[in-house]
Every structure is written in C-alpha cells, then in structure tokens.
C-alpha atoms as one frame of an Amber mdcrd trajectory, in Angstrom:
protein
   0.000   0.000   0.000   2.831   2.392   0.895   4.585   2.072  -2.465   1.391
   2.681  -4.421   0.456   5.648  -2.242   3.893   7.197  -2.695   3.723   6.539
  -6.437   0.324   8.247  -6.600   1.657  11.297  -4.748   4.561  11.624  -7.165
   2.473  11.068 -10.292  -0.422  13.364  -9.466   1.431  15.790  -7.208   3.359
  17.391 -10.054   1.571  18.438 -13.230   4.816  18.141 -15.183   4.481  14.369
 -14.876   1.077  14.311 -16.549   2.536  14.466 -20.063   4.300  11.163 -19.341
   0.930   9.625 -18.474  -1.414  10.742 -21.237   0.178   9.155 -24.327   0.874
   5.666 -22.840  -2.547   5.827 -21.181  -4.206   6.436 -24.557  -2.151   3.668
 -26.179  -3.042   1.147 -23.460  -6.726   2.027 -23.671  -6.697   1.983 -27.483
  -5.128  -1.480 -27.586  -7.656  -2.809 -25.065 -10.613  -1.283 -26.947  -9.233
  -2.572 -30.236  -9.125  -6.126 -28.889 -12.658  -5.774 -27.524 -14.020  -4.485
 -30.849 -12.212  -7.189 -32.823 -13.459  -9.827 -30.398 -16.987  -8.543 -30.778
 -16.786  -8.678 -34.563 -15.462 -12.238 -34.511 -17.263 -13.857 -31.576 -20.743
 -12.318 -31.348 -21.886 -13.388 -34.856 -20.667 -16.928 -34.102 -22.449 -16.909
 -30.724 -25.606 -15.584 -32.367 -25.595 -18.369 -34.949 -24.952 -21.024 -32.307
 -27.764 -19.768 -30.044 -30.284 -19.500 -32.875 -29.412 -22.967 -34.138 -29.625
 -24.623 -30.736 -32.581 -22.827 -29.186 -34.578 -21.505 -32.145 -35.057 -18.201
 -30.340 -35.760 -14.718 -31.608 -33.719 -13.142 -28.796 -30.386 -14.669 -29.800
 -28.763 -11.276 -30.337 -29.593 -10.235 -26.780 -28.099 -13.394 -25.292 -25.022
 -13.234 -27.526 -24.310  -9.689 -26.373 -24.892 -10.570 -22.720 -22.495 -13.518
 -22.971 -19.847 -11.273 -24.530 -20.289  -8.661 -21.798 -20.021 -11.323 -19.079
 -16.888 -12.690 -20.714 -15.241  -9.285 -20.527 -16.264  -8.761 -16.918 -14.208
 -11.833 -16.029 -11.474 -11.603 -18.663 -10.767  -7.864 -18.914  -8.273  -7.848
 -16.050  -6.073 -10.561 -17.483  -6.339  -9.272 -21.049  -5.309  -5.888 -19.705
  -2.297  -7.209 -17.813  -1.251  -9.197 -20.889  -1.221  -5.911 -22.823   0.744
  -4.347 -19.987   3.238  -7.212 -20.080   3.938  -6.533 -23.745   4.145  -2.752
 -23.439   5.111  -1.638 -19.922   8.890  -1.756 -20.359   8.819   0.883 -23.123
   5.449   2.703 -22.983   5.830   3.668 -19.335   9.596   4.138 -19.120   9.476
   7.954 -19.255   7.116   8.081 -16.274   9.188   5.507 -14.396  12.333   7.559
 -15.033  10.752  10.702 -13.594   9.618   8.798 -10.497  13.120   7.411  -9.945
  14.668  10.836 -10.398  12.243  12.258  -7.845  13.244   9.563  -5.355  17.024
   9.671  -5.853  17.617  13.278  -6.839  19.768  12.212  -9.789  19.148  11.280
 -13.433  17.834   7.767 -13.966  20.207   5.417 -15.813  19.627   4.560 -19.446
  19.492   0.959 -20.618  22.328  -0.225 -22.824  20.427  -3.318 -23.958  19.941
  -3.780 -27.679  16.460  -3.077 -29.020  16.142  -6.722 -30.028  16.816  -7.765
 -26.426  14.141  -5.402 -25.104  11.627  -6.640 -27.689  12.471 -10.255 -26.828
  11.961  -9.463 -23.144   8.548  -7.926 -23.858   7.501 -10.958 -25.896   8.627
 -13.274 -23.091   6.616 -11.294 -20.563   3.562 -11.349 -22.801   3.815 -15.092
 -23.409   4.107 -15.715 -19.669   1.090 -13.473 -19.020  -0.978 -15.425 -21.551
   0.026 -18.706 -19.883  -0.927 -17.311 -16.484  -4.270 -16.161 -17.884  -5.165
 -19.745 -18.738  -3.833 -20.897 -15.371  -6.069 -18.365 -13.635  -9.150 -19.806
 -15.335  -8.377 -23.176 -13.761  -7.270 -21.646 -10.471 -10.400 -19.521 -10.292
 -12.549 -22.654  -9.994 -10.389 -24.088  -7.195  -9.591 -20.886  -5.299 -12.122
 -18.201  -6.337 -11.008 -14.557  -6.135  -7.821 -15.242  -4.127  -6.201 -17.391
  -6.821  -6.707 -14.937  -9.704  -5.649 -12.002  -7.501  -2.395 -13.761  -6.573
  -1.642 -14.625 -10.192  -2.475 -11.137 -11.498  -0.542  -9.622  -8.602   2.606
 -11.618  -9.334   2.423 -10.553 -12.964   2.029  -7.006 -11.673   5.123  -7.307
  -9.477   7.111  -8.242 -12.588   5.445  -5.897 -15.085   5.030  -2.710 -13.045
   8.712  -2.830 -12.069   9.920  -3.821 -15.536  10.722  -0.284 -16.798  13.048
   0.166 -13.818  14.713  -3.225 -14.217  15.225  -2.716 -17.961  16.985   0.601
 -17.290  19.448  -1.373 -15.179  19.776  -3.952 -17.994  17.872  -6.616 -16.046
  15.509  -8.662 -18.206  12.714 -10.788 -16.774  14.990 -13.814 -16.346  17.229
 -11.773 -14.038  14.307  -9.945 -12.417  12.416 -13.054 -11.340  14.970 -14.438
  -8.800  15.203 -11.128  -6.904  11.605  -9.900  -7.128  10.712 -11.336  -3.719
  13.634  -9.461  -2.155  11.959  -6.115  -2.801  10.570  -4.618   0.382   6.787
  -4.848   0.545   6.500  -7.008  -2.581   3.736  -9.263  -1.194   1.492  -6.384
  -0.134   2.088  -4.840  -3.538   1.178  -8.169  -5.151  -2.143  -8.373  -3.319
  -3.242  -4.786  -3.950  -1.977  -4.585  -7.533  -3.614  -7.932  -8.297  -6.970
  -6.770  -6.967  -6.804  -3.446  -8.830  -5.656  -5.084 -12.067  -8.710  -7.341
 -12.153 -11.169  -4.449 -11.841 -12.343  -3.253 -15.279 -11.883   0.496 -15.904
 -10.100   0.867 -12.546  -7.106  -1.011 -13.938  -6.772   1.427 -16.847  -7.231
   4.511 -14.684  -4.708   3.391 -12.061  -2.096   1.939 -14.428   0.272   4.940
 -14.053  -0.068   4.700 -10.266   0.861   1.012 -10.327   3.863   1.671 -12.594
   4.951   4.503 -10.311   4.427   2.298  -7.243   6.455  -0.497  -8.823   9.258
   1.966  -9.538   9.191   3.178  -5.938   9.353  -0.408  -4.673  12.284  -1.362
  -6.903  14.293   1.797  -6.203  13.631   1.821  -2.453  14.672  -1.821  -2.155
  18.212  -1.075  -3.398  18.463  -4.448  -5.148  19.256  -2.794  -8.477  22.275
  -0.964  -7.093  23.390  -4.191  -5.431  23.056  -5.983  -8.757  25.222  -3.348
 -10.442  27.975  -3.926  -7.893  27.675  -7.708  -8.021  27.170  -8.521 -11.686
  27.553 -12.265 -11.146  24.293 -12.290  -9.204  22.438 -10.942 -12.225  24.469
 -12.615 -14.952  22.378 -13.168 -18.082
C-alpha cells in the first residue's frame, strides 16, 4: 500500500508528470478497446448463430451480447495485464524515469540493452502473461477470487517494475529471482492484483501502479546491489 500511495503522490502531485501519463494511457486504452471491438466482430456473430441454431429463439442477439459482456467482466483484467506485459517496459519508461529521479535526486540510468533484447523481453513477458491467464481460469474454480488475484498480482510485481529493471539492464529472467527481495512485494502483489482485475479501474490506475512499482524497486536497493555484483544478475 505504501509504495502505491507514494507513487500516486509523485504522479499526481506534479503536473509536469502528466505528459508522461497521457500518451501511454491512450495507447493502453486503445489497444484494449481494439481487442474488444475485434473480439466482438469475430465472436458475437458466431455466438448468435450457435444460439439460434440450438434454441430456435428470436432473442439470440440479446443473449449473444450478454455472454460477450459477461466474458469481458471476467477476462478484462487478465487481457489488460497481458497488454501491460507486452508494453510496460517501453510505454511507461518515461514516467518511471521521472519517479526514480524524484526519489534519488539524480538522473535515472539509461538501458544499454539492444532493441532486439528489449523486444524479446517484452515478448517473453507477454507469453508468460498469456500462460498465467489460462492458469487463472483453472485456479479460479479451485480458489475463487484469491487465486486470480495472486496470479495477477505476481504478474504485476514483474510488469510494473519492468521499466526500472530494464533501465538497469535486467531482463525478466534476471528480475524473477530477486523480485521477492523487494521490500513490501507481497502487499504490492495483493493490492496490484486486486486493482488489475477491476475493469476500468485497472486502466485509470495503471500509471499509479507503474509509479508504485518503480518506488518499490528503487527503495529496495536491489538494483544498485546488482550493479555492484554482476555475477548475481548474470544473463
């Protein structure tokens, strides 16, 4: 809670930071809406045909739309975090840099990783998020609410800190082993997981969660430690 609150104060306490929010915010929302519109165009006609064929009803369109809406109520959170997994390391880096500079009082480092390495890292994060989405569907039946929150929260721990880790040349393979050494990571996991699964709220609070993840990573000092002890973070 403390990291997210501090991130919110930094993000919304200085209007100069707002320009680093608007463009990635619009991109994240546009991608999500694009997937929803494409899904509607592909799935609803198929659902309508299936309902009309099976039940010979005149209200098939109503039921098809209701089913699609219900699907998004349950799936929006994980679709959203999958998008975040693909995009957070580059869309939100400017905001993350400003948060780090506010905390440390010095310019944030710049990643020296090749673009291909950053793209590969984003694809790996996205693939893992997709796998966890399917795992959450199974887990949700066994452990309702808590299971999906834990899964979404762990993805959040990795994704909302990824801009910071990438700046220190730490890809997800090097981030994973030390993520649980960040101070307050489990509380962040629970709260970020719950917020991520709430439609609309997850989009609105995305910059706060990125800022909170940056605060958590920087405050924990594990990145500086990794710079001094490169063997610990060896690729």
